[in-house]
Structures are given as structure tokens and as C-alpha cells.
Amino acid sequence: MPRYPDHRYAACAIALTILVSPVAEAQTQRIRLDEWRFQQGDPAGNTVDLRYDVRPVVERSADGKVADAMPDAAVVVDAANQRVLKPWILPSANAFIADPAKRHVRPAGDPGSDVPYVRATFDDAAWQRVRLPHDWAIAGPFLKDGPYGGMGRLRTWGPAWYRRTIDIAAADRGKSVFLDVEGAMAYATVWLNGHLVGGWPYGYNSWRLDLTPYVVPGQRNQLSIRLDNPPESARWYPGAGLYRDVWLVKTRPVHVAQWGSVVRTPSVSKEAAEVTLALSVDNDGTTPATVEVTSDLYALDANGARTGKAVARIAPVRQTVAAKATARFDGRTTIAHPRLWGPPPTQAPNRYVAVSQVRRNGRLVDSYETRFGVRDIRFEGARGVLVNGEAVTLNGVNNHHDLGAIGAAFNMRAAERQLEILREMGVNAIRLSHNPPAPGLLELTDRMGFLVIDEVFDSWERKKTPLDFHLIFPDWHEADLRAMLRRDRNHPSIMLWSVGNEVGEQYTGEEGAKIARELVSIVRQEDTRPTTTAMNYAKPDMPLPAEVDVININYQGGGIRTLPGQYPGFRAKFPTKVLFESESASALSSRGEYLFPVSGSVSGPVRPGSGGDPVTHQVSAYELHAADFGSTPDREWSAIDQNPGVAGEFVWTGFDYLGEPTPYYTSRSSYSGIVDLAGFPKDRYWLYQARWRPTLKFAHILPHWSWPGREGQVTPVQVFSSADEAELFVNGVSQGRVKRAPYAYRFRWDFVTYQPGEVKVVTWKNGQPWASETVATTGAATALKASVDRNRITADGRDLAFVTLDVVDAAQRVAPAAKPPVRFRVEGPGVLVATDNGDPTDLTAFPSAVRHAFNGKALAIVRADEGARGPITLIAEADGLVPARVVITPVPPG
Ligand code: GAL
């Protein structure tokens, strides 16, 4: 029974907080549904039309289309008289549609009820047993031919089914029962006991269906989910399946609504923070209920655990909730001397939790936890972003949702590892390109203290690929946007809502601006934080930028191709709006692949023989090349440094991701990451670290110095460091002492002649010795060496150990060009989940136990069995090399 909580809260200062997590207590049960049976394809001989809607015919693949190509108008499809499922699915959006007249009415009929896969009598014993989160496409094999590079050369499309039973006890009679899906890729349709319940097309959003009308207490209930990913639906790898957690939620008739709390901190100072909490309570029953809500606020520790006694209490609020209705309980309190949330290293991500108790006639019927942070974020024109009064330069990166070799299946440890690697580089902000993330990722950004741009869409009405989100934008944009906002608005890490990325409506003048206006107004109804949209084409005088609160430009700051940089124009036109680059660089490289000759310019496109190898499809690691519309970091920084009043940047991208392998669409993964797909830093990592952590004393030399056959040839050497002066020596002979020129960000010696031996750099900063570094020619590879990121992991069937495998010489130095095939195996109570090496061209399936090292390195990902006891040993072997082993100890959860 959908109800429509009132979300029109008074606008207040951009401040606040949170993660909403209802607790599993006696009143409300949240049961994670991990185990399922899985099968691809519809039943043989199926004659029922199970499509969500009629899709346009794909006449031309968009594979390899340059990322900044102008999006096209949608193709008009005549779907009249087609009996598709859309009319039964649309009502699932009703709780997120503000205008009652626009809400959908479910038609009569129960489509699909005869399809064997939805029936309890169907025997699915032959189906694959799977555990969530599950990405059915990641295992491959990679599609070696055909136009599939953009989506990662993995087959993600076609129908797929998940089935399981759920236990609904006789004692559950009278309860409300919900299915909460954190993400299903994509076009989900759900049946319970043979009845179509509803669904949700957008694969990145989280959604709830009310199972109550279809539940039969006292028996096992048959749940079936059909997904139907379209081909040509994305510009990157979307993943496939129930790739995030799925929950069964049982509540009493009076319970906290879905995403039913909103915490705000309208005034924040060192002395006190005012906290408001609005809790929406549903009454699913048939009689009015007298309800009382109380909330206690506690501090959380760094791991998110509650500490000590309550720091504040919200006085009880009591009111009657009418039958089949929702009421909002508004409370407020003050936290004295609050510990503020802010990004390290200058601030700390302190958090609190509000624990709310809902009583009906004095009896506890629900309790609900809302995690939040107390902070004040302001966007002040050329002063930029102020967090608790401190101007914070945005040292940000973009990240897509895949986690490399484990694909889209969300995993807390894999995501945390990515964030740790980025944090070490100096990142303080993340843009979630271009879709709502797994809820767990926002728990991590809250806990670790990253500032976040939460972005909802990559396209509006105009299309980038033939079957992308534009197909459903007209019907779903309001529901999808409100769902993201209501799910995410309590997170302290979120500073900004992005309503779209490089949308085609940049090109449609006032018509496009009108859509932006509608989306922005939806955001303002749901939250107080500002809005933005990422623009790679719109210019200051076009209608679109005027619609958003913060100006985000992609690549235009440094200047796209021959167009001049756009910072001055935007700064002048919008003096009160904060301006920054939501996508910068798109520099391209393959880790450890140094190609010759080396360009003398500091930024250029990849061309055969200039940055790119058309045979191997590798891009040079000298870090001097970018996408045709992009720039190297050096060119970006030169523009930022010459334009005061730019609040920072979000690099495209932090990590390589699956798909979009510009410039070689035969590959599986992108070249734009600062870190490769396996999590190994490319040289660029130290270029960013030198700028973003300028007090860190280091000097990073590239390339490696092991070039048999290059003796006597020009082999340029570069050094990345925050020093301002450096002298290079090859085998003790100085190659010159150089000072860093204004707007130059690297040291380079372009005419060094290679001789085996040793390259050494000595650096100074402000005339004082800073750091020095030596790189030596290595000997032949003799052994493998394994090291693990954590040697104790939780035996919960989810936690992962990431093992780095180095190919080393007799002196234990990494052999920088070694590519031997390595055989991995696990002994003891664990499994080898996947292997990788960061090579974008490697089309060996991720689960393979044999993986070539790529330039001296490979990665193995190991999971402990659930309940594992005793050591897990990962063994790595390669012909002619001393094998390596590493021991991982499983520890019980809790
Ligand atoms: C941008 C786009 C990104 C990605 C990037 C590649 O134009 O917004 O999604 O395609 O280019 O460099």
C-alpha cells in the first residue's frame, strides 16, 4: 500500500549527516537473502511476453564512439498493442511520484503467472546455486571479437532468473513484509507465489516492494526475480544480476517507513550543534494508532560502533497515525561540544547515531538507527568549498562501480581497499560516476571521510548508447532521483547532488534547461544540499549552467582539443557559484609499458608511435598522453593554478575500470586510471601524490632501468616529486641539475643515453635537501614473491585478502618487464576468487588460476570459507622460478 510521506522540509543551512540503517531487533526483522538458485534465459518454449517494454532495434553499435560525441535524439518506437509488463511495474514507483495524478494504477491481470519459473512447483534443483552479491557476467569468457569493448567485452545482456523460497511463519500473520533490493542489474520483475508484485528497471538504484498482499503465512513462499539487461545499454561495464544485497523485511503494522528518517544539523559550532530528526512512521493497519517516538544520540567510534552513554536525547513526540497512512515525527535536540565530521588529514570523520524507538500504546514496536555526522559545508563562489569553516581544495577522482576482477558484485573490503589506495595518494573527494552506488560504499566514504558527489544519471531524454537509461527517463526520472535522494541524504560524506553527466540536453538550449529545472526542483524538495550537472559542452552563456547551484565542467577547464580553457568565462559569469572540474585529465597509460620515442610535449593525444602501440594496444607509461578531448595532469594543473577561484578537480579516473578502453576497443578495460584494474599504481600515482601531499618527502623515477638492447639509445628519465630542484645521475655522471619552472610539474631529462647500471636522483626544496631515489638495472627473474594486504581476514564468506605477486631477481628487486604465466592455488579453507594483472589487453577470464604477470606483477584475490578455521595458504608457481606462498588466517566474525 503506497503512502506518500511529506518530504517538504524547511530549507536550512547546508550541513548534516548520516547513514540510515534500521536495526534487526525483535520488532522489525531484516533478513539478508544470500542464497539463491540462478539460471540464464527464459523457459524453453515460453510464449508469454516478459519484456518490460518494446525496445528500439539497435541498428548501429555505439562501441568505440568517442566519449564526448554529441548524444542523439531517442528513437520513437510504436509499442501500441504490445502486451508488455510495464503497466504492472510502473506502480512500484508511486511512493516517489509527488503528484497524485501522475501515480500509476495497476491494471487487472497477473501476467507471467503461468511461466514455470515463477511457480512453487517448478523444480530448480538443476539451477546454479549462487550467493549474493552475484555478478553473473564477470566470469566471462571475454568476447574476443565484435563491438563489445565499451561494455568490457563481457556478455552482460539477456534474461536471467533468480529463485528462492522465503519462510513466512504463521506467527507473521498481520505483519508487513517487504523485499528490499540494494541493486539489481537490470529491469527487475518480481513474482511471489506466482503473482507479479512489481519491479524496478534502473539497475543502479535501491528499491522496496511490498510483498504483504501476496504472502502466505505458515509456509514457504516462492520468490522469483527476472532480470533483463539490454545490450548496448552502457558506455562501461554495467555488471549483471543481483549484484548487491537483498533483504527480507518483516515489520509490525506500525513501523518506520522506507528510508524514513531525515537528520539535519542546521547550526553547527564548536560549542553546540542543533540536530533535527524527522521520522516517518507508517501505519499499515486498519485502525488508527497512538504512537510515541523517542530518540537517543550516541557517538560512534572509527569502526561505526556505538560508544558510551547517550550524548543527547530527543524528547518524546506523540501523535496518532491514521490507518493506512504515514505521519512524520519531528524532534530536535542539541549536542554540546560536538565532534565534527570532516575530511582528513586536517579534520576527522567523527560520526553519531540516532537510535529511535517507536512505541504503540507503550509497547515497543520498532527501533531504527540513523547514522549521521555533524558538519557544516558551504559553497562560496571563488572561496570554494568550506567544510566547518576550512576551505578544502578538492583533490578528487571519479570511480565507476566495478571492483576490477570481481566485477560489479559489491564487496566492502574490495571497495575499502580502493579507497585506502586513493587516500594514500592524497585523494579527499570521490565523484560516483555516473550512478547511485552500493549503500556500503557510502558507509565507507562516511567512515573514512571522503567528500562525495552522488550522481544519478548519465543520460536524460537523449541517448549515448542505443539502449541506455534514456529509454526509461520519461517514466522513471522522478522516482529514480527521489529514491537516490531519500536513500542517501543522511550521509555526511555527500556534499553535492549531480543530476546528470554530460547529458545531450547541453545541446538543446532552453528545452534541455527545462529538464534540468525539473530535476533541480526535485532535489530541493528532498534535501538542502546544492545541485550540479557535469558539462563538457555547455558554455557560460548557454541556458543549462544557470539552472544548477555549482558549476561542474568536464575537461573544459584545461581546454578541450583546440578550444581555450573555460575557467575564466564561467568564473566571470557565475561569481557566486563554486566552480571546479568534475572530470579532469583522462590521461591514458598502461602500467610499466614505456614506449619510445618519447614525446617532447607535456600533453597530447595517443597516436601510433606517439604514446600508443597499434600492435600491442598498450599506451605509454611516461604519462604524456590523454584522450583526444583530455589533458595530462600537468596541463590541467597549469590551468587551475593560473585561474584562482577553481575549487579543485575530480580526475578521470582513480582506478581503471571495465569497459571504455579508449583508445583500443579490442581491450577489456580502460587506460585512464591512475591505478590499474588490479590496484597497482601507475607512475601517475606519484605525480598526483607529489601535488596532493606536498609535505611527503619522496622522488619517484621513471622508467625502470632494465633495457637489454637499448644500450646507447636515448631513454628519457623523469622524476615526480614535490621538490623544486633535482639533479640526475646515470652511473654517477650528472645529467644536469634543474629547477622546476613555473607551471611545470615534473622533472625531465629528455636526452639520457641508456647504459645498464644505476639512475639516481637527488632533490631539494627551498634550497634544503628533500629526497633521493635510485633505480638499478635488475638481473634475470629468479623467484616469485607474495605479499598480502591483510593476513587475517574474517571468515564470513565475504571478506577478501588481496595478494600481490612480484616477479623478482636474485636481489629481490621486481623484474620490471617480466610476464611469466603464474599458476595460483589455495590450500586450506578458502577459495581463489579471481586473478588479474592490470593489463587492459589481457582477455584471460578473471576466475582463471593461471595468469601472466604484467610488468612484474600479478594479483590473486582469496576468500575464506564461511566459518573457516585454520590457515589458508596461497601458493604461486611459475616455470623456472622459486615459488611463493603466503598464509592467511581466518578469524571468526564479530
Ligand atoms: C567523459 C565521460 C566519462 C568518460 C570519460 C572518458 O566524457 O563523462 O563517462 O566517458 O569521458 O574519458
mmCIF file of N, CA, C and O and ligand atoms in Angstrom, residues 67-68 235-236 400 431 433-434 458 464 501-502 536 554-555 583 586 588 627 629 652 657 660 662 672, ligand 1:
data_model
loop_
_atom_site.group_PDB
_atom_site.id
_atom_site.type_symbol
_atom_site.label_atom_id
_atom_site.label_comp_id
_atom_site.label_asym_id
_atom_site.label_seq_id
_atom_site.Cartn_x
_atom_site.Cartn_y
_atom_site.Cartn_z
ATOM 1 N N ALA A 67 33.926 9.517 -26.380
ATOM 2 C CA ALA A 67 33.084 9.786 -25.202
ATOM 3 C C ALA A 67 32.397 11.143 -25.271
ATOM 4 O O ALA A 67 31.309 11.307 -24.725
ATOM 5 N N ASP A 68 33.007 12.121 -25.917
ATOM 6 C CA ASP A 68 32.352 13.429 -25.910
ATOM 7 C C ASP A 68 31.539 13.688 -27.188
ATOM 8 O O ASP A 68 31.213 14.827 -27.497
ATOM 9 N N ARG A 235 28.111 2.776 -21.461
ATOM 10 C CA ARG A 235 29.418 3.127 -22.023
ATOM 11 C C ARG A 235 30.542 2.503 -21.207
ATOM 12 O O ARG A 235 31.695 2.816 -21.380
ATOM 13 N N TRP A 236 30.164 1.665 -20.250
ATOM 14 C CA TRP A 236 31.150 0.966 -19.422
ATOM 15 C C TRP A 236 30.502 -0.353 -19.036
ATOM 16 O O TRP A 236 29.381 -0.649 -19.446
ATOM 17 N N HIS A 400 34.092 4.441 -11.389
ATOM 18 C CA HIS A 400 32.929 3.649 -11.762
ATOM 19 C C HIS A 400 32.698 2.592 -10.693
ATOM 20 O O HIS A 400 33.517 2.416 -9.794
ATOM 21 N N ARG A 431 33.866 11.335 -6.933
ATOM 22 C CA ARG A 431 32.618 11.509 -7.690
ATOM 23 C C ARG A 431 32.155 10.124 -8.133
ATOM 24 O O ARG A 431 32.922 9.386 -8.769
ATOM 25 N N SER A 433 30.670 8.323 -10.492
ATOM 26 C CA SER A 433 30.268 8.431 -11.887
ATOM 27 C C SER A 433 29.636 7.114 -12.326
ATOM 28 O O SER A 433 30.241 6.082 -12.117
ATOM 29 N N HIS A 434 28.535 7.150 -12.936
ATOM 30 C CA HIS A 434 27.559 8.218 -13.115
ATOM 31 C C HIS A 434 26.222 7.689 -12.609
ATOM 32 O O HIS A 434 25.228 7.728 -13.303
ATOM 33 N N ASP A 458 23.478 9.220 -16.353
ATOM 34 C CA ASP A 458 24.430 9.523 -17.430
ATOM 35 C C ASP A 458 23.694 10.025 -18.673
ATOM 36 O O ASP A 458 24.323 10.515 -19.604
ATOM 37 N N LYS A 464 23.120 8.161 -25.398
ATOM 38 C CA LYS A 464 24.543 7.995 -25.696
ATOM 39 C C LYS A 464 24.771 6.632 -26.349
ATOM 40 O O LYS A 464 25.557 6.501 -27.265
ATOM 41 N N ASN A 501 25.324 13.580 -16.078
ATOM 42 C CA ASN A 501 26.680 13.708 -16.617
ATOM 43 C C ASN A 501 26.649 13.939 -18.120
ATOM 44 O O ASN A 501 26.100 13.105 -18.858
ATOM 45 N N GLU A 502 27.227 15.026 -18.565
ATOM 46 C CA GLU A 502 27.405 15.304 -19.995
ATOM 47 C C GLU A 502 26.164 14.929 -20.793
ATOM 48 O O GLU A 502 26.251 14.248 -21.824
ATOM 49 N N ASN A 536 30.467 19.066 -20.401
ATOM 50 C CA ASN A 536 31.665 19.045 -21.241
ATOM 51 C C ASN A 536 31.464 19.913 -22.484
ATOM 52 O O ASN A 536 32.383 20.088 -23.261
ATOM 53 N N ASN A 554 33.568 19.331 -17.334
ATOM 54 C CA ASN A 554 34.414 18.190 -17.667
ATOM 55 C C ASN A 554 35.394 18.614 -18.758
ATOM 56 O O ASN A 554 34.958 18.990 -19.859
ATOM 57 N N TYR A 555 36.646 18.556 -18.468
ATOM 58 C CA TYR A 555 37.743 18.810 -19.431
ATOM 59 C C TYR A 555 37.792 20.241 -19.954
ATOM 60 O O TYR A 555 38.798 20.663 -20.503
ATOM 61 N N GLU A 583 35.357 16.379 -14.190
ATOM 62 C CA GLU A 583 36.235 15.389 -14.826
ATOM 63 C C GLU A 583 37.444 16.136 -15.359
ATOM 64 O O GLU A 583 37.291 17.058 -16.167
ATOM 65 N N SER A 586 41.671 12.544 -17.941
ATOM 66 C CA SER A 586 41.513 11.402 -18.840
ATOM 67 C C SER A 586 42.849 11.115 -19.517
ATOM 68 O O SER A 586 42.923 10.893 -20.723
ATOM 69 N N LEU A 588 45.967 8.710 -20.260
ATOM 70 C CA LEU A 588 45.901 7.276 -20.570
ATOM 71 C C LEU A 588 47.285 6.647 -20.429
ATOM 72 O O LEU A 588 48.278 7.250 -20.838
ATOM 73 N N ALA A 627 43.151 11.149 -23.575
ATOM 74 C CA ALA A 627 42.067 11.037 -24.558
ATOM 75 C C ALA A 627 42.087 12.295 -25.428
ATOM 76 O O ALA A 627 42.556 13.350 -24.981
ATOM 77 N N PHE A 629 40.090 14.487 -26.123
ATOM 78 C CA PHE A 629 39.482 15.688 -25.528
ATOM 79 C C PHE A 629 40.086 16.023 -24.163
ATOM 80 O O PHE A 629 39.684 16.985 -23.524
ATOM 81 N N TRP A 652 39.545 11.936 -14.052
ATOM 82 C CA TRP A 652 39.010 10.759 -14.743
ATOM 83 C C TRP A 652 40.176 9.830 -15.004
ATOM 84 O O TRP A 652 40.975 10.122 -15.850
ATOM 85 N N TYR A 657 38.812 0.932 -15.051
ATOM 86 C CA TYR A 657 37.525 0.260 -14.886
ATOM 87 C C TYR A 657 37.278 -0.607 -16.097
ATOM 88 O O TYR A 657 37.908 -0.453 -17.144
ATOM 89 N N GLU A 660 35.070 0.824 -21.789
ATOM 90 C CA GLU A 660 35.566 2.095 -22.319
ATOM 91 C C GLU A 660 37.099 2.122 -22.468
ATOM 92 O O GLU A 660 37.760 3.013 -21.929
ATOM 93 N N THR A 662 39.306 3.305 -24.315
ATOM 94 C CA THR A 662 39.875 4.303 -25.210
ATOM 95 C C THR A 662 41.393 4.275 -25.059
ATOM 96 O O THR A 662 41.856 4.305 -23.917
ATOM 97 N N SER A 672 42.534 4.876 -18.340
ATOM 98 C CA SER A 672 42.551 6.212 -17.748
ATOM 99 C C SER A 672 42.853 6.235 -16.256
ATOM 100 O O SER A 672 43.081 7.292 -15.689
HETATM 101 C C1 GAL B 1 33.724 11.742 -20.330
HETATM 102 C C2 GAL B 1 32.568 10.978 -19.713
HETATM 103 C C3 GAL B 1 33.054 9.801 -18.919
HETATM 104 C C4 GAL B 1 34.065 9.045 -19.695
HETATM 105 C C5 GAL B 1 35.209 9.924 -19.997
HETATM 106 C C6 GAL B 1 36.302 9.173 -20.718
HETATM 107 O O1 GAL B 1 33.332 12.463 -21.424
HETATM 108 O O2 GAL B 1 31.790 11.781 -18.896
HETATM 109 O O3 GAL B 1 31.976 8.979 -18.588
HETATM 110 O O4 GAL B 1 33.466 8.604 -20.851
HETATM 111 O O5 GAL B 1 34.765 10.984 -20.804
HETATM 112 O O6 GAL B 1 37.442 9.904 -20.769
#
